[in-house]
Amino acid sequence: DAGVIQSPRHEVTEMGQEVTLRCKPISGHDYLFWYRQTMMRGLELLIYFNNNVPIDDSGMPEDRFSAKMPNASFSTLKIQPSEPRDSAVYFCASRPDGADTQYFGPGTRLTVL
Amino acid sequence: AQSVTQLDSQVPVFEEAPVELRCNYSSSVSVYLFWYVQYPNQGLQLLLKYLSGSTLVKGINGFEAEFNKSQTSFHLRKPSVHISDTAEYFCAVRGYGGATNKLIFGTGTLLAVQP
């Protein structure tokens, strides 16, 4: 299995631009999680999905952030408009229903200038 | 709700020395406990986990951890570290028995192994 796939691996953009991060979970995994990692705040859960349905988005920082999962093999995290304080590494993770271990992707390093 | 505290942000150690990375948690319900490792520029990888049963759990790369319910701790240990163990280590907790699927992570401990 290829594991969780994220793209792009690196993204540099200017303040005010729209940013879209992509994630392909492991096939057969029912849960998908989006995390943000910063030096200041550590690893934070932003939102998670179960069977493509958003279950808990309480970690989404503000309305500029949105996430979708149109099908079982694809999810996006969008920031519009982006701000310098959004600079971070964004991780996607997935796990099967009933399992306790999450499998993480390699992350997307976002830099907003 | 659950929380995790990793008091040591960085632990320097010489190669072949023993190491302990500390983790304490807080929870109003029973928990599952995890240690994840993050090598530079990579995602997180599961090192070991405690779900139930024996309080001493063994993981990959020679690491082990002991669950201590009375002290609400789950410290990670290795008797002899290698240069390749240099990485960031995250303790995480997940409550069970309730409607939660969230993993709550600590702030991480950077293990810096020196020759």
Short mmCIF file of N, CA, C and O in Angstrom, two decimals, chain A residues 6-92:
data_model
loop_
_atom_site.label_atom_id
_atom_site.label_comp_id
_atom_site.label_asym_id
_atom_site.label_seq_id
_atom_site.Cartn_x
_atom_site.Cartn_y
_atom_site.Cartn_z
N GLN A 6 -0.15 12.97 0.31
CA GLN A 6 -0.51 14.38 0.40
C GLN A 6 0.20 15.17 -0.69
O GLN A 6 1.34 14.86 -1.06
N SER A 7 -0.51 16.16 -1.19
CA SER A 7 0.11 17.04 -2.18
C SER A 7 -0.42 18.46 -2.02
O SER A 7 -1.55 18.65 -1.56
N PRO A 8 0.39 19.45 -2.33
CA PRO A 8 1.81 19.33 -2.63
C PRO A 8 2.61 19.07 -1.35
O PRO A 8 2.06 19.15 -0.25
N ARG A 9 3.87 18.76 -1.47
CA ARG A 9 4.70 18.59 -0.27
C ARG A 9 5.13 19.95 0.28
O ARG A 9 5.32 20.11 1.49
N HIS A 10 5.29 20.90 -0.60
CA HIS A 10 5.66 22.25 -0.19
C HIS A 10 4.81 23.24 -0.98
O HIS A 10 4.54 23.02 -2.16
N GLU A 11 4.41 24.30 -0.29
CA GLU A 11 3.62 25.32 -0.95
C GLU A 11 4.05 26.67 -0.40
O GLU A 11 4.05 26.88 0.82
N VAL A 12 4.41 27.56 -1.29
CA VAL A 12 4.75 28.93 -0.90
C VAL A 12 3.79 29.85 -1.63
O VAL A 12 3.66 29.76 -2.85
N THR A 13 3.13 30.71 -0.88
CA THR A 13 2.15 31.59 -1.49
C THR A 13 2.20 32.96 -0.82
O THR A 13 2.86 33.13 0.19
N GLU A 14 1.51 33.87 -1.41
CA GLU A 14 1.46 35.22 -0.84
C GLU A 14 0.16 35.44 -0.08
O GLU A 14 -0.88 34.86 -0.42
N MET A 15 0.24 36.27 0.91
CA MET A 15 -0.93 36.59 1.72
C MET A 15 -2.10 36.99 0.83
O MET A 15 -1.93 37.75 -0.13
N GLY A 16 -3.25 36.47 1.16
CA GLY A 16 -4.45 36.78 0.41
C GLY A 16 -4.81 35.76 -0.66
O GLY A 16 -5.95 35.74 -1.13
N GLN A 17 -3.87 34.92 -1.00
CA GLN A 17 -4.13 33.91 -2.02
C GLN A 17 -4.87 32.71 -1.43
O GLN A 17 -4.81 32.44 -0.23
N GLU A 18 -5.56 32.00 -2.30
CA GLU A 18 -6.23 30.77 -1.89
C GLU A 18 -5.25 29.60 -1.97
O GLU A 18 -4.46 29.51 -2.91
N VAL A 19 -5.32 28.75 -0.96
CA VAL A 19 -4.44 27.58 -0.90
C VAL A 19 -5.30 26.33 -0.76
O VAL A 19 -6.25 26.31 0.05
N THR A 20 -4.99 25.31 -1.53
CA THR A 20 -5.70 24.04 -1.42
C THR A 20 -4.71 22.91 -1.20
O THR A 20 -3.80 22.70 -2.01
N LEU A 21 -4.92 22.21 -0.10
CA LEU A 21 -4.09 21.06 0.23
C LEU A 21 -4.91 19.80 -0.03
O LEU A 21 -6.11 19.76 0.24
N ARG A 22 -4.21 18.76 -0.49
CA ARG A 22 -4.92 17.54 -0.92
C ARG A 22 -4.44 16.32 -0.16
O ARG A 22 -3.27 16.23 0.21
N CYS A 23 -5.36 15.37 0.02
CA CYS A 23 -5.03 14.16 0.75
C CYS A 23 -5.76 12.96 0.14
O CYS A 23 -6.96 13.03 -0.14
N LYS A 24 -5.02 11.88 -0.03
CA LYS A 24 -5.61 10.60 -0.43
C LYS A 24 -5.36 9.62 0.70
O LYS A 24 -4.22 9.25 0.97
N PRO A 25 -6.40 9.19 1.39
CA PRO A 25 -6.21 8.26 2.51
C PRO A 25 -5.89 6.86 2.01
O PRO A 25 -6.00 6.57 0.82
N ILE A 26 -5.52 6.00 2.94
CA ILE A 26 -5.28 4.61 2.60
C ILE A 26 -6.62 3.97 2.24
O ILE A 26 -7.64 4.21 2.92
N SER A 27 -6.62 3.18 1.19
CA SER A 27 -7.85 2.56 0.72
C SER A 27 -8.48 1.70 1.82
O SER A 27 -7.80 0.93 2.49
N GLY A 28 -9.79 1.90 2.01
CA GLY A 28 -10.50 1.12 3.01
C GLY A 28 -10.57 1.77 4.37
O GLY A 28 -11.27 1.28 5.27
N HIS A 29 -9.86 2.87 4.55
CA HIS A 29 -9.92 3.58 5.82
C HIS A 29 -11.15 4.49 5.85
O HIS A 29 -11.36 5.28 4.93
N ASP A 30 -11.90 4.37 6.94
CA ASP A 30 -13.16 5.11 7.04
C ASP A 30 -13.01 6.48 7.68
O ASP A 30 -13.90 7.31 7.57
N TYR A 31 -11.93 6.68 8.39
CA TYR A 31 -11.71 7.94 9.10
C TYR A 31 -10.56 8.70 8.46
O TYR A 31 -9.53 8.12 8.13
N LEU A 32 -10.75 10.01 8.35
CA LEU A 32 -9.70 10.88 7.83
C LEU A 32 -9.58 12.10 8.73
O LEU A 32 -10.59 12.69 9.11
N PHE A 33 -8.36 12.44 9.07
CA PHE A 33 -8.08 13.53 10.01
C PHE A 33 -7.16 14.55 9.34
O PHE A 33 -6.22 14.19 8.64
N TRP A 34 -7.39 15.83 9.63
CA TRP A 34 -6.49 16.90 9.22
C TRP A 34 -5.89 17.53 10.48
O TRP A 34 -6.63 17.93 11.40
N TYR A 35 -4.56 17.64 10.50
CA TYR A 35 -3.85 18.25 11.61
C TYR A 35 -2.99 19.41 11.11
O TYR A 35 -2.58 19.44 9.96
N ARG A 36 -2.69 20.33 12.02
CA ARG A 36 -1.75 21.40 11.74
C ARG A 36 -0.66 21.36 12.81
O ARG A 36 -0.95 21.22 14.00
N GLN A 37 0.59 21.49 12.37
CA GLN A 37 1.72 21.47 13.30
C GLN A 37 2.50 22.76 13.21
O GLN A 37 3.00 23.14 12.14
N THR A 38 2.63 23.45 14.34
CA THR A 38 3.45 24.67 14.43
C THR A 38 4.33 24.57 15.64
O THR A 38 4.07 23.79 16.57
N MET A 39 5.36 25.38 15.66
CA MET A 39 6.26 25.40 16.81
C MET A 39 5.52 25.88 18.05
O MET A 39 5.72 25.38 19.14
N MET A 40 4.65 26.85 17.85
CA MET A 40 3.99 27.48 19.00
C MET A 40 2.90 26.60 19.59
O MET A 40 2.73 26.53 20.81
N ARG A 41 2.13 25.94 18.75
CA ARG A 41 0.94 25.24 19.20
C ARG A 41 1.03 23.72 19.12
O ARG A 41 0.10 23.00 19.52
N GLY A 42 2.15 23.23 18.57
CA GLY A 42 2.29 21.78 18.46
C GLY A 42 1.38 21.22 17.39
O GLY A 42 1.08 21.87 16.39
N LEU A 43 0.89 20.00 17.63
CA LEU A 43 0.06 19.28 16.68
C LEU A 43 -1.40 19.44 17.08
O LEU A 43 -1.81 18.99 18.14
N GLU A 44 -2.18 20.07 16.22
CA GLU A 44 -3.59 20.33 16.53
C GLU A 44 -4.49 19.62 15.52
O GLU A 44 -4.25 19.68 14.32
N LEU A 45 -5.54 19.00 16.02
CA LEU A 45 -6.55 18.42 15.14
C LEU A 45 -7.47 19.53 14.63
O LEU A 45 -8.03 20.27 15.42
N LEU A 46 -7.60 19.61 13.33
CA LEU A 46 -8.47 20.63 12.74
C LEU A 46 -9.88 20.11 12.52
O LEU A 46 -10.87 20.74 12.90
N ILE A 47 -9.97 18.94 11.89
CA ILE A 47 -11.26 18.37 11.53
C ILE A 47 -11.07 16.90 11.24
O ILE A 47 -9.97 16.47 10.88
N TYR A 48 -12.15 16.09 11.46
CA TYR A 48 -12.07 14.72 10.99
C TYR A 48 -13.39 14.28 10.37
O TYR A 48 -14.45 14.81 10.68
N PHE A 49 -13.26 13.31 9.46
CA PHE A 49 -14.39 12.78 8.71
C PHE A 49 -14.55 11.29 9.02
O PHE A 49 -13.57 10.59 9.27
N ASN A 50 -15.79 10.84 8.97
CA ASN A 50 -16.09 9.42 9.02
C ASN A 50 -16.99 9.10 7.82
O ASN A 50 -18.06 9.70 7.69
N ASN A 51 -16.55 8.18 6.98
CA ASN A 51 -17.31 7.85 5.77
C ASN A 51 -17.70 9.10 4.99
O ASN A 51 -18.85 9.27 4.57
N ASN A 52 -16.73 9.98 4.82
CA ASN A 52 -16.84 11.20 4.01
C ASN A 52 -17.66 12.31 4.67
O ASN A 52 -17.82 13.37 4.07
N VAL A 53 -18.15 12.08 5.85
CA VAL A 53 -18.98 13.08 6.53
C VAL A 53 -18.16 13.77 7.61
O VAL A 53 -17.54 13.09 8.44
N PRO A 54 -18.15 15.11 7.63
CA PRO A 54 -17.41 15.81 8.70
C PRO A 54 -18.08 15.56 10.05
O PRO A 54 -19.28 15.79 10.19
N ILE A 55 -17.32 15.11 11.00
CA ILE A 55 -17.86 14.76 12.31
C ILE A 55 -17.57 15.85 13.34
O ILE A 55 -18.43 16.20 14.15
N ASP A 56 -16.36 16.35 13.34
CA ASP A 56 -15.98 17.34 14.33
C ASP A 56 -15.04 18.35 13.67
O ASP A 56 -13.93 17.99 13.29
N ASP A 57 -15.48 19.56 13.53
CA ASP A 57 -14.64 20.62 12.94
C ASP A 57 -14.32 21.70 13.96
O ASP A 57 -14.02 22.84 13.60
N SER A 58 -14.42 21.35 15.23
CA SER A 58 -14.22 22.35 16.28
C SER A 58 -12.79 22.89 16.30
O SER A 58 -12.53 23.94 16.87
N GLY A 59 -11.86 22.20 15.69
CA GLY A 59 -10.49 22.67 15.66
C GLY A 59 -10.16 23.59 14.50
O GLY A 59 -9.07 24.15 14.46
N MET A 60 -11.09 23.77 13.61
CA MET A 60 -10.85 24.67 12.47
C MET A 60 -10.75 26.09 13.03
O MET A 60 -11.69 26.57 13.68
N PRO A 61 -9.65 26.77 12.74
CA PRO A 61 -9.38 28.04 13.42
C PRO A 61 -10.37 29.15 13.10
O PRO A 61 -10.69 29.94 13.97
N GLU A 62 -10.83 29.24 11.90
CA GLU A 62 -11.77 30.31 11.56
C GLU A 62 -12.39 30.03 10.20
O GLU A 62 -12.05 29.02 9.56
N ASP A 63 -13.27 30.91 9.80
CA ASP A 63 -14.04 30.67 8.58
C ASP A 63 -13.18 30.65 7.32
O ASP A 63 -13.64 30.20 6.27
N ARG A 64 -11.99 31.11 7.41
CA ARG A 64 -11.11 31.08 6.22
C ARG A 64 -10.73 29.65 5.86
O ARG A 64 -10.29 29.38 4.76
N PHE A 65 -10.88 28.75 6.83
CA PHE A 65 -10.53 27.35 6.61
C PHE A 65 -11.79 26.54 6.29
O PHE A 65 -12.82 26.69 6.95
N SER A 66 -11.66 25.66 5.28
CA SER A 66 -12.76 24.75 4.98
C SER A 66 -12.18 23.43 4.51
O SER A 66 -11.10 23.38 3.94
N ALA A 67 -12.90 22.35 4.76
CA ALA A 67 -12.44 21.02 4.35
C ALA A 67 -13.60 20.27 3.74
O ALA A 67 -14.75 20.41 4.17
N LYS A 68 -13.27 19.45 2.75
CA LYS A 68 -14.29 18.64 2.08
C LYS A 68 -13.75 17.24 1.86
O LYS A 68 -12.52 17.03 1.80
N MET A 69 -14.67 16.31 1.73
CA MET A 69 -14.30 14.95 1.37
C MET A 69 -15.36 14.44 0.40
O MET A 69 -16.35 13.83 0.83
N PRO A 70 -15.21 14.74 -0.87
CA PRO A 70 -16.23 14.38 -1.85
C PRO A 70 -16.39 12.89 -2.09
O PRO A 70 -17.47 12.45 -2.52
N ASN A 71 -15.35 12.12 -1.79
CA ASN A 71 -15.45 10.67 -1.91
C ASN A 71 -14.45 10.01 -0.96
O ASN A 71 -13.66 10.70 -0.32
N ALA A 72 -14.49 8.71 -0.90
CA ALA A 72 -13.69 7.98 0.09
C ALA A 72 -12.19 8.05 -0.17
O ALA A 72 -11.39 7.67 0.70
N SER A 73 -11.78 8.52 -1.33
CA SER A 73 -10.36 8.49 -1.65
C SER A 73 -9.76 9.88 -1.81
O SER A 73 -8.63 10.01 -2.29
N PHE A 74 -10.48 10.91 -1.39
CA PHE A 74 -9.94 12.25 -1.62
C PHE A 74 -10.53 13.26 -0.64
O PHE A 74 -11.73 13.29 -0.39
N SER A 75 -9.63 14.11 -0.11
CA SER A 75 -10.08 15.19 0.75
C SER A 75 -9.24 16.43 0.47
O SER A 75 -8.08 16.33 0.06
N THR A 76 -9.84 17.60 0.68
CA THR A 76 -9.11 18.85 0.52
C THR A 76 -9.27 19.71 1.75
O THR A 76 -10.29 19.67 2.44
N LEU A 77 -8.25 20.49 2.01
CA LEU A 77 -8.28 21.53 3.05
C LEU A 77 -7.95 22.84 2.35
O LEU A 77 -6.90 22.96 1.73
N LYS A 78 -8.87 23.78 2.43
CA LYS A 78 -8.72 25.04 1.70
C LYS A 78 -8.60 26.20 2.68
O LYS A 78 -9.31 26.24 3.70
N ILE A 79 -7.72 27.11 2.36
CA ILE A 79 -7.57 28.33 3.15
C ILE A 79 -7.77 29.50 2.19
O ILE A 79 -7.06 29.63 1.19
N GLN A 80 -8.76 30.34 2.49
CA GLN A 80 -9.07 31.45 1.61
C GLN A 80 -9.67 32.61 2.42
O GLN A 80 -10.77 32.45 2.97
N PRO A 81 -9.00 33.76 2.49
CA PRO A 81 -7.65 34.04 2.02
C PRO A 81 -6.59 33.58 3.02
O PRO A 81 -6.85 33.52 4.22
N SER A 82 -5.42 33.27 2.54
CA SER A 82 -4.35 32.82 3.43
C SER A 82 -3.67 34.01 4.11
O SER A 82 -3.66 35.14 3.58
N GLU A 83 -3.13 33.75 5.29
CA GLU A 83 -2.41 34.77 6.06
C GLU A 83 -1.08 34.18 6.52
O GLU A 83 -0.94 32.96 6.64
N PRO A 84 -0.11 35.04 6.81
CA PRO A 84 1.22 34.53 7.25
C PRO A 84 1.12 33.60 8.46
O PRO A 84 1.89 32.64 8.56
N ARG A 85 0.18 33.84 9.37
CA ARG A 85 0.08 32.99 10.55
C ARG A 85 -0.46 31.59 10.23
O ARG A 85 -0.50 30.73 11.12
N ASP A 86 -0.86 31.36 9.00
CA ASP A 86 -1.28 30.02 8.58
C ASP A 86 -0.08 29.14 8.22
O ASP A 86 -0.24 27.94 7.98
N SER A 87 1.08 29.73 8.18
CA SER A 87 2.29 28.97 7.85
C SER A 87 2.48 27.86 8.87
O SER A 87 2.52 28.11 10.09
N ALA A 88 2.61 26.64 8.38
CA ALA A 88 2.67 25.46 9.25
C ALA A 88 2.88 24.23 8.38
O ALA A 88 2.89 24.32 7.15
N VAL A 89 3.01 23.08 9.04
CA VAL A 89 2.96 21.81 8.32
C VAL A 89 1.59 21.21 8.57
O VAL A 89 1.15 21.09 9.72
N TYR A 90 0.93 20.84 7.50
CA TYR A 90 -0.42 20.28 7.59
C TYR A 90 -0.34 18.78 7.28
O TYR A 90 0.17 18.37 6.24
N PHE A 91 -0.85 18.00 8.22
CA PHE A 91 -0.83 16.55 8.06
C PHE A 91 -2.24 16.01 7.87
O PHE A 91 -3.20 16.49 8.46
N CYS A 92 -2.30 14.98 7.07
CA CYS A 92 -3.51 14.20 6.90
C CYS A 92 -3.23 12.81 7.47
O CYS A 92 -2.10 12.29 7.34
#
